[in-house]
């Protein structure tokens, strides 16, 4: 991967932002036990699971997957729970602290890589995933480079999968939304799937104490209030 590299201004900016975020009290807003976070996680698992079954099939045992910006490995652990072989899974991450936690919490056999996708041979995966990664990259050329590397790493007939933001956060200049036009430009897909999900976090937090059906109805009946999306792009066979 040529951009971003360890010495690029964009890469240094991203590293600095995440170091500050991990040390900031704001991380408490994403604690796993919060009612709104539990609901968001359930919705995300449901939509992602449905799309994976529709595109790659219900049997994940032979699936080769790389999670780009894997964090502490949560998505890969979900795949293992659903039948994926840990020895066929890999995760990349720029924050070494997160990889330490990923190794500690995850099944043996998963490959963990500190850095870019440069370790992956062309066509070595059936699925390349990036969860809230592209919105953290502000430079268009860096986004394009990462998209190109993900596409290169996927075998013909494989898929790229993104979970990310539909809207900008006016309070956070370090996050920029990913538009549908960008998605179409990044990958010359033979087929694609797009699903919006999750109530915008400020709304979800305010409804945390309300009956669950209130948030579910609002998310169902008012799609513009959904803050995230999952997109899958199929590489031509």
PDB file of C-alpha atoms in Angstrom:
ATOM      1  CA  UNK A   1       0.000   0.000   0.000  1.00  0.00           C
ATOM      2  CA  UNK A   2       1.572   3.278  -1.088  1.00  0.00           C
ATOM      3  CA  UNK A   3      -0.749   5.708   0.739  1.00  0.00           C
ATOM      4  CA  UNK A   4      -1.051   6.319   3.555  1.00  0.00           C
ATOM      5  CA  UNK A   5       2.345   5.142   4.819  1.00  0.00           C
ATOM      6  CA  UNK A   6       3.846   5.394   8.280  1.00  0.00           C
ATOM      7  CA  UNK A   7       5.455   8.748   7.480  1.00  0.00           C
ATOM      8  CA  UNK A   8       2.633  10.477   5.602  1.00  0.00           C
ATOM      9  CA  UNK A   9       0.924  13.443   7.271  1.00  0.00           C
ATOM     10  CA  UNK A  10      -2.429  11.673   6.958  1.00  0.00           C
ATOM     11  CA  UNK A  11      -1.168   8.557   8.705  1.00  0.00           C
ATOM     12  CA  UNK A  12       0.430  10.582  11.482  1.00  0.00           C
ATOM     13  CA  UNK A  13      -2.801  12.530  11.947  1.00  0.00           C
ATOM     14  CA  UNK A  14      -4.876   9.339  12.215  1.00  0.00           C
ATOM     15  CA  UNK A  15      -2.478   7.797  14.735  1.00  0.00           C
ATOM     16  CA  UNK A  16      -2.544  10.941  16.863  1.00  0.00           C
ATOM     17  CA  UNK A  17      -6.347  11.192  16.809  1.00  0.00           C
ATOM     18  CA  UNK A  18      -6.794   7.588  17.911  1.00  0.00           C
ATOM     19  CA  UNK A  19      -4.180   7.869  20.636  1.00  0.00           C
ATOM     20  CA  UNK A  20      -6.017  10.872  22.034  1.00  0.00           C
ATOM     21  CA  UNK A  21      -9.390   9.163  21.667  1.00  0.00           C
ATOM     22  CA  UNK A  22      -8.247   6.061  23.537  1.00  0.00           C
ATOM     23  CA  UNK A  23      -7.020   8.235  26.391  1.00  0.00           C
ATOM     24  CA  UNK A  24     -10.088  10.468  26.434  1.00  0.00           C
ATOM     25  CA  UNK A  25     -13.096  10.118  28.693  1.00  0.00           C
ATOM     26  CA  UNK A  26     -15.303  10.169  25.589  1.00  0.00           C
ATOM     27  CA  UNK A  27     -14.587   6.474  25.153  1.00  0.00           C
ATOM     28  CA  UNK A  28     -17.077   5.909  27.993  1.00  0.00           C
ATOM     29  CA  UNK A  29     -19.834   6.923  25.578  1.00  0.00           C
ATOM     30  CA  UNK A  30     -19.156   3.672  23.700  1.00  0.00           C
ATOM     31  CA  UNK A  31     -19.020   1.325  26.694  1.00  0.00           C
ATOM     32  CA  UNK A  32     -20.464  -2.064  25.800  1.00  0.00           C
ATOM     33  CA  UNK A  33     -23.035  -2.091  28.625  1.00  0.00           C
ATOM     34  CA  UNK A  34     -24.797   1.119  27.598  1.00  0.00           C
ATOM     35  CA  UNK A  35     -28.343   0.421  26.373  1.00  0.00           C
ATOM     36  CA  UNK A  36     -27.877   2.360  23.124  1.00  0.00           C
ATOM     37  CA  UNK A  37     -24.590   0.572  22.365  1.00  0.00           C
ATOM     38  CA  UNK A  38     -26.179  -2.840  22.979  1.00  0.00           C
ATOM     39  CA  UNK A  39     -28.980  -1.982  20.529  1.00  0.00           C
ATOM     40  CA  UNK A  40     -26.552  -0.637  17.931  1.00  0.00           C
ATOM     41  CA  UNK A  41     -24.388  -3.747  18.157  1.00  0.00           C
ATOM     42  CA  UNK A  42     -27.404  -6.019  17.722  1.00  0.00           C
ATOM     43  CA  UNK A  43     -28.623  -4.103  14.659  1.00  0.00           C
ATOM     44  CA  UNK A  44     -25.183  -4.119  13.101  1.00  0.00           C
ATOM     45  CA  UNK A  45     -24.755  -7.848  13.624  1.00  0.00           C
ATOM     46  CA  UNK A  46     -28.189  -8.516  12.158  1.00  0.00           C
ATOM     47  CA  UNK A  47     -27.662  -6.503   8.980  1.00  0.00           C
ATOM     48  CA  UNK A  48     -24.085  -7.693   8.447  1.00  0.00           C
ATOM     49  CA  UNK A  49     -25.083 -11.309   9.015  1.00  0.00           C
ATOM     50  CA  UNK A  50     -27.932 -11.073   6.538  1.00  0.00           C
ATOM     51  CA  UNK A  51     -25.697  -9.543   3.866  1.00  0.00           C
ATOM     52  CA  UNK A  52     -22.928 -12.101   4.404  1.00  0.00           C
ATOM     53  CA  UNK A  53     -25.391 -14.974   4.075  1.00  0.00           C
ATOM     54  CA  UNK A  54     -26.844 -13.459   0.897  1.00  0.00           C
ATOM     55  CA  UNK A  55     -23.488 -12.838  -0.758  1.00  0.00           C
ATOM     56  CA  UNK A  56     -21.016 -15.433   0.517  1.00  0.00           C
ATOM     57  CA  UNK A  57     -23.415 -18.042   1.851  1.00  0.00           C
ATOM     58  CA  UNK A  58     -24.175 -19.325   5.342  1.00  0.00           C
ATOM     59  CA  UNK A  59     -21.109 -21.590   5.577  1.00  0.00           C
ATOM     60  CA  UNK A  60     -18.163 -19.418   6.630  1.00  0.00           C
ATOM     61  CA  UNK A  61     -15.793 -22.309   7.361  1.00  0.00           C
ATOM     62  CA  UNK A  62     -13.650 -21.866   4.239  1.00  0.00           C
ATOM     63  CA  UNK A  63     -13.938 -18.104   3.973  1.00  0.00           C
ATOM     64  CA  UNK A  64     -10.667 -16.136   3.885  1.00  0.00           C
ATOM     65  CA  UNK A  65     -11.198 -12.749   5.516  1.00  0.00           C
ATOM     66  CA  UNK A  66      -9.081  -9.697   6.294  1.00  0.00           C
ATOM     67  CA  UNK A  67     -10.400  -6.986   8.613  1.00  0.00           C
ATOM     68  CA  UNK A  68      -8.651  -3.693   7.839  1.00  0.00           C
ATOM     69  CA  UNK A  69      -8.371  -1.526  10.935  1.00  0.00           C
ATOM     70  CA  UNK A  70      -9.577  -4.439  13.034  1.00  0.00           C
ATOM     71  CA  UNK A  71      -9.268  -2.680  16.394  1.00  0.00           C
ATOM     72  CA  UNK A  72      -9.470  -5.253  19.167  1.00  0.00           C
ATOM     73  CA  UNK A  73     -10.755  -7.957  16.795  1.00  0.00           C
ATOM     74  CA  UNK A  74     -14.465  -7.845  17.571  1.00  0.00           C
ATOM     75  CA  UNK A  75     -15.703  -8.429  14.022  1.00  0.00           C
ATOM     76  CA  UNK A  76     -13.378 -11.391  13.473  1.00  0.00           C
ATOM     77  CA  UNK A  77     -14.561 -12.931  16.734  1.00  0.00           C
ATOM     78  CA  UNK A  78     -18.138 -12.633  15.458  1.00  0.00           C
ATOM     79  CA  UNK A  79     -17.132 -14.556  12.329  1.00  0.00           C
ATOM     80  CA  UNK A  80     -15.528 -17.297  14.444  1.00  0.00           C
ATOM     81  CA  UNK A  81     -18.750 -17.540  16.471  1.00  0.00           C
ATOM     82  CA  UNK A  82     -20.588 -18.073  13.174  1.00  0.00           C
ATOM     83  CA  UNK A  83     -18.290 -20.880  12.040  1.00  0.00           C
ATOM     84  CA  UNK A  84     -15.294 -19.188  10.401  1.00  0.00           C
ATOM     85  CA  UNK A  85     -11.904 -20.894  10.701  1.00  0.00           C
ATOM     86  CA  UNK A  86      -9.546 -18.648  12.741  1.00  0.00           C
ATOM     87  CA  UNK A  87      -6.603 -19.828  10.631  1.00  0.00           C
ATOM     88  CA  UNK A  88      -8.235 -18.257   7.565  1.00  0.00           C
ATOM     89  CA  UNK A  89      -8.719 -14.856   9.211  1.00  0.00           C
ATOM     90  CA  UNK A  90      -6.415 -11.837   9.436  1.00  0.00           C
ATOM     91  CA  UNK A  91      -6.598  -8.378  10.961  1.00  0.00           C
ATOM     92  CA  UNK A  92      -4.566  -5.239  10.355  1.00  0.00           C
ATOM     93  CA  UNK A  93      -4.303  -2.337  12.770  1.00  0.00           C
ATOM     94  CA  UNK A  94      -2.149   0.792  13.271  1.00  0.00           C
ATOM     95  CA  UNK A  95      -2.525   0.952  17.058  1.00  0.00           C
ATOM     96  CA  UNK A  96      -0.328  -1.676  18.691  1.00  0.00           C
ATOM     97  CA  UNK A  97      -2.280  -1.419  21.946  1.00  0.00           C
ATOM     98  CA  UNK A  98      -5.401  -2.608  20.154  1.00  0.00           C
ATOM     99  CA  UNK A  99      -3.607  -5.579  18.594  1.00  0.00           C
ATOM    100  CA  UNK A 100      -2.378  -6.652  22.026  1.00  0.00           C
ATOM    101  CA  UNK A 101      -5.994  -6.799  23.184  1.00  0.00           C
ATOM    102  CA  UNK A 102      -7.068  -8.551  19.976  1.00  0.00           C
ATOM    103  CA  UNK A 103      -4.539 -11.344  20.479  1.00  0.00           C
ATOM    104  CA  UNK A 104      -5.497 -11.719  24.126  1.00  0.00           C
ATOM    105  CA  UNK A 105      -9.261 -11.910  23.476  1.00  0.00           C
ATOM    106  CA  UNK A 106      -9.426 -13.885  20.235  1.00  0.00           C
ATOM    107  CA  UNK A 107      -9.087 -17.489  19.135  1.00  0.00           C
ATOM    108  CA  UNK A 108      -5.579 -18.769  18.346  1.00  0.00           C
ATOM    109  CA  UNK A 109      -4.747 -18.946  14.667  1.00  0.00           C
ATOM    110  CA  UNK A 110      -5.885 -15.485  13.560  1.00  0.00           C
ATOM    111  CA  UNK A 111      -3.064 -13.520  11.906  1.00  0.00           C
ATOM    112  CA  UNK A 112      -2.544 -10.033  13.311  1.00  0.00           C
ATOM    113  CA  UNK A 113      -0.567  -7.462  11.360  1.00  0.00           C
ATOM    114  CA  UNK A 114       0.635  -4.078  12.616  1.00  0.00           C
ATOM    115  CA  UNK A 115       0.447  -1.747   9.623  1.00  0.00           C
ATOM    116  CA  UNK A 116      -0.990  -1.782   6.116  1.00  0.00           C
ATOM    117  CA  UNK A 117      -2.356  -4.412   3.769  1.00  0.00           C
ATOM    118  CA  UNK A 118       1.061  -4.751   2.144  1.00  0.00           C
ATOM    119  CA  UNK A 119       1.451  -8.249   3.597  1.00  0.00           C
ATOM    120  CA  UNK A 120      -1.478  -9.595   1.541  1.00  0.00           C
ATOM    121  CA  UNK A 121      -0.788 -11.205  -1.815  1.00  0.00           C
ATOM    122  CA  UNK A 122      -3.189 -10.293  -4.642  1.00  0.00           C
ATOM    123  CA  UNK A 123      -6.385 -12.335  -4.474  1.00  0.00           C
ATOM    124  CA  UNK A 124      -5.538 -13.886  -1.109  1.00  0.00           C
ATOM    125  CA  UNK A 125      -8.928 -13.185   0.523  1.00  0.00           C
ATOM    126  CA  UNK A 126     -12.578 -13.794  -0.230  1.00  0.00           C
ATOM    127  CA  UNK A 127     -13.711 -10.847   1.875  1.00  0.00           C
ATOM    128  CA  UNK A 128     -11.989  -7.590   2.857  1.00  0.00           C
ATOM    129  CA  UNK A 129     -13.741  -5.612   5.587  1.00  0.00           C
ATOM    130  CA  UNK A 130     -13.287  -2.084   6.927  1.00  0.00           C
ATOM    131  CA  UNK A 131     -15.400  -0.875   9.847  1.00  0.00           C
ATOM    132  CA  UNK A 132     -15.503   2.930  10.380  1.00  0.00           C
ATOM    133  CA  UNK A 133     -12.083   3.216   8.773  1.00  0.00           C
ATOM    134  CA  UNK A 134     -12.702   5.280   5.639  1.00  0.00           C
ATOM    135  CA  UNK A 135     -14.504   8.048   7.528  1.00  0.00           C
ATOM    136  CA  UNK A 136     -11.350   8.521   9.617  1.00  0.00           C
ATOM    137  CA  UNK A 137      -9.311   9.126   6.451  1.00  0.00           C
ATOM    138  CA  UNK A 138      -9.817  12.699   5.295  1.00  0.00           C
ATOM    139  CA  UNK A 139      -7.418  12.787   2.327  1.00  0.00           C
ATOM    140  CA  UNK A 140      -9.139  11.560  -0.873  1.00  0.00           C
ATOM    141  CA  UNK A 141      -5.927  10.046  -2.283  1.00  0.00           C
ATOM    142  CA  UNK A 142      -5.441   8.027   0.920  1.00  0.00           C
ATOM    143  CA  UNK A 143      -9.010   6.713   0.733  1.00  0.00           C
ATOM    144  CA  UNK A 144      -8.468   5.741  -2.891  1.00  0.00           C
ATOM    145  CA  UNK A 145      -5.212   3.966  -2.044  1.00  0.00           C
ATOM    146  CA  UNK A 146      -6.824   1.902   0.718  1.00  0.00           C
ATOM    147  CA  UNK A 147      -9.775   1.016  -1.510  1.00  0.00           C
ATOM    148  CA  UNK A 148      -7.357  -0.082  -4.222  1.00  0.00           C
ATOM    149  CA  UNK A 149      -5.405  -2.282  -1.800  1.00  0.00           C
ATOM    150  CA  UNK A 150      -8.574  -3.908  -0.492  1.00  0.00           C
ATOM    151  CA  UNK A 151      -9.729  -4.605  -4.050  1.00  0.00           C
ATOM    152  CA  UNK A 152      -6.332  -6.037  -4.947  1.00  0.00           C
ATOM    153  CA  UNK A 153      -6.334  -8.345  -1.918  1.00  0.00           C
ATOM    154  CA  UNK A 154      -9.722  -9.841  -2.834  1.00  0.00           C
ATOM    155  CA  UNK A 155      -9.887 -12.767  -5.254  1.00  0.00           C
ATOM    156  CA  UNK A 156     -12.118 -12.574  -8.335  1.00  0.00           C
ATOM    157  CA  UNK A 157     -15.634 -13.370  -7.186  1.00  0.00           C
ATOM    158  CA  UNK A 158     -14.895 -12.036  -3.688  1.00  0.00           C
ATOM    159  CA  UNK A 159     -16.346  -9.059  -1.853  1.00  0.00           C
ATOM    160  CA  UNK A 160     -15.335  -5.848  -0.099  1.00  0.00           C
ATOM    161  CA  UNK A 161     -17.486  -4.774   2.846  1.00  0.00           C
ATOM    162  CA  UNK A 162     -17.705  -1.363   4.540  1.00  0.00           C
ATOM    163  CA  UNK A 163     -19.485  -0.222   7.672  1.00  0.00           C
ATOM    164  CA  UNK A 164     -19.305   3.540   8.004  1.00  0.00           C
ATOM    165  CA  UNK A 165     -20.981   6.938   8.407  1.00  0.00           C
ATOM    166  CA  UNK A 166     -23.609   8.391   6.075  1.00  0.00           C
ATOM    167  CA  UNK A 167     -23.331  11.890   7.538  1.00  0.00           C
ATOM    168  CA  UNK A 168     -20.671  14.249   8.785  1.00  0.00           C
ATOM    169  CA  UNK A 169     -20.464  14.938  12.503  1.00  0.00           C
ATOM    170  CA  UNK A 170     -20.473  18.730  12.959  1.00  0.00           C
ATOM    171  CA  UNK A 171     -18.784  18.285  16.340  1.00  0.00           C
ATOM    172  CA  UNK A 172     -15.985  16.072  15.060  1.00  0.00           C
ATOM    173  CA  UNK A 173     -13.887  17.474  12.197  1.00  0.00           C
ATOM    174  CA  UNK A 174     -11.755  14.316  12.183  1.00  0.00           C
ATOM    175  CA  UNK A 175     -14.561  12.268  10.662  1.00  0.00           C
ATOM    176  CA  UNK A 176     -15.866  12.648   7.115  1.00  0.00           C
ATOM    177  CA  UNK A 177     -18.808  10.724   5.701  1.00  0.00           C
ATOM    178  CA  UNK A 178     -18.516   8.229   2.858  1.00  0.00           C
ATOM    179  CA  UNK A 179     -20.979   8.920   0.054  1.00  0.00           C
ATOM    180  CA  UNK A 180     -22.582   6.429  -2.297  1.00  0.00           C
ATOM    181  CA  UNK A 181     -20.883   8.126  -5.234  1.00  0.00           C
ATOM    182  CA  UNK A 182     -17.504   7.540  -3.578  1.00  0.00           C
ATOM    183  CA  UNK A 183     -18.342   3.894  -3.024  1.00  0.00           C
ATOM    184  CA  UNK A 184     -19.166   3.428  -6.695  1.00  0.00           C
ATOM    185  CA  UNK A 185     -15.965   5.167  -7.734  1.00  0.00           C
ATOM    186  CA  UNK A 186     -13.724   3.195  -5.376  1.00  0.00           C
ATOM    187  CA  UNK A 187     -14.614  -0.251  -6.682  1.00  0.00           C
ATOM    188  CA  UNK A 188     -15.694  -1.288 -10.193  1.00  0.00           C
ATOM    189  CA  UNK A 189     -18.155  -3.763  -8.715  1.00  0.00           C
ATOM    190  CA  UNK A 190     -20.031  -6.351 -10.729  1.00  0.00           C
ATOM    191  CA  UNK A 191     -22.744  -6.201  -8.069  1.00  0.00           C
ATOM    192  CA  UNK A 192     -23.277  -4.235  -4.878  1.00  0.00           C
ATOM    193  CA  UNK A 193     -25.499  -4.131  -1.786  1.00  0.00           C
ATOM    194  CA  UNK A 194     -26.233  -1.088   0.376  1.00  0.00           C
ATOM    195  CA  UNK A 195     -28.154  -1.013   3.657  1.00  0.00           C
ATOM    196  CA  UNK A 196     -28.602   1.943   6.002  1.00  0.00           C
ATOM    197  CA  UNK A 197     -28.910   1.270   9.725  1.00  0.00           C
ATOM    198  CA  UNK A 198     -28.678   2.707  13.261  1.00  0.00           C
ATOM    199  CA  UNK A 199     -30.355   5.772  14.591  1.00  0.00           C
ATOM    200  CA  UNK A 200     -28.025   8.738  14.769  1.00  0.00           C
ATOM    201  CA  UNK A 201     -26.139   8.428  18.102  1.00  0.00           C
ATOM    202  CA  UNK A 202     -27.506  11.644  19.665  1.00  0.00           C
ATOM    203  CA  UNK A 203     -31.053  10.412  19.068  1.00  0.00           C
ATOM    204  CA  UNK A 204     -30.276   6.882  20.210  1.00  0.00           C
ATOM    205  CA  UNK A 205     -28.791   8.159  23.466  1.00  0.00           C
ATOM    206  CA  UNK A 206     -31.852  10.247  24.219  1.00  0.00           C
ATOM    207  CA  UNK A 207     -34.092   7.235  23.639  1.00  0.00           C
ATOM    208  CA  UNK A 208     -31.952   4.851  25.675  1.00  0.00           C
ATOM    209  CA  UNK A 209     -34.469   4.792  28.555  1.00  0.00           C
ATOM    210  CA  UNK A 210     -37.519   4.597  26.293  1.00  0.00           C
ATOM    211  CA  UNK A 211     -39.130   1.272  25.311  1.00  0.00           C
ATOM    212  CA  UNK A 212     -37.099  -0.416  22.592  1.00  0.00           C
ATOM    213  CA  UNK A 213     -39.987  -0.312  20.146  1.00  0.00           C
ATOM    214  CA  UNK A 214     -39.781   3.506  20.041  1.00  0.00           C
ATOM    215  CA  UNK A 215     -36.265   3.471  18.595  1.00  0.00           C
ATOM    216  CA  UNK A 216     -37.081   0.541  16.297  1.00  0.00           C
ATOM    217  CA  UNK A 217     -40.125   2.296  14.848  1.00  0.00           C
ATOM    218  CA  UNK A 218     -38.217   5.522  14.364  1.00  0.00           C
ATOM    219  CA  UNK A 219     -35.362   3.741  12.574  1.00  0.00           C
ATOM    220  CA  UNK A 220     -37.855   1.830  10.398  1.00  0.00           C
ATOM    221  CA  UNK A 221     -40.175   4.710   9.500  1.00  0.00           C
ATOM    222  CA  UNK A 222     -37.570   7.480   9.150  1.00  0.00           C
ATOM    223  CA  UNK A 223     -34.619   6.182   7.073  1.00  0.00           C
ATOM    224  CA  UNK A 224     -32.948   9.630   6.890  1.00  0.00           C
ATOM    225  CA  UNK A 225     -32.313   9.346  10.648  1.00  0.00           C
ATOM    226  CA  UNK A 226     -30.103   6.300  10.111  1.00  0.00           C
ATOM    227  CA  UNK A 227     -26.521   7.416  10.563  1.00  0.00           C
ATOM    228  CA  UNK A 228     -24.564   4.429   9.212  1.00  0.00           C
ATOM    229  CA  UNK A 229     -24.498   2.048   6.276  1.00  0.00           C
ATOM    230  CA  UNK A 230     -23.107  -1.327   5.275  1.00  0.00           C
ATOM    231  CA  UNK A 231     -21.956  -1.618   1.681  1.00  0.00           C
ATOM    232  CA  UNK A 232     -20.741  -4.709  -0.159  1.00  0.00           C
ATOM    233  CA  UNK A 233     -19.010  -4.670  -3.562  1.00  0.00           C
ATOM    234  CA  UNK A 234     -18.591  -7.830  -5.640  1.00  0.00           C
ATOM    235  CA  UNK A 235     -15.369  -8.208  -7.598  1.00  0.00           C
ATOM    236  CA  UNK A 236     -15.998  -9.611 -11.093  1.00  0.00           C
ATOM    237  CA  UNK A 237     -15.084 -13.268 -11.411  1.00  0.00           C
TER     238      UNK A 237
END
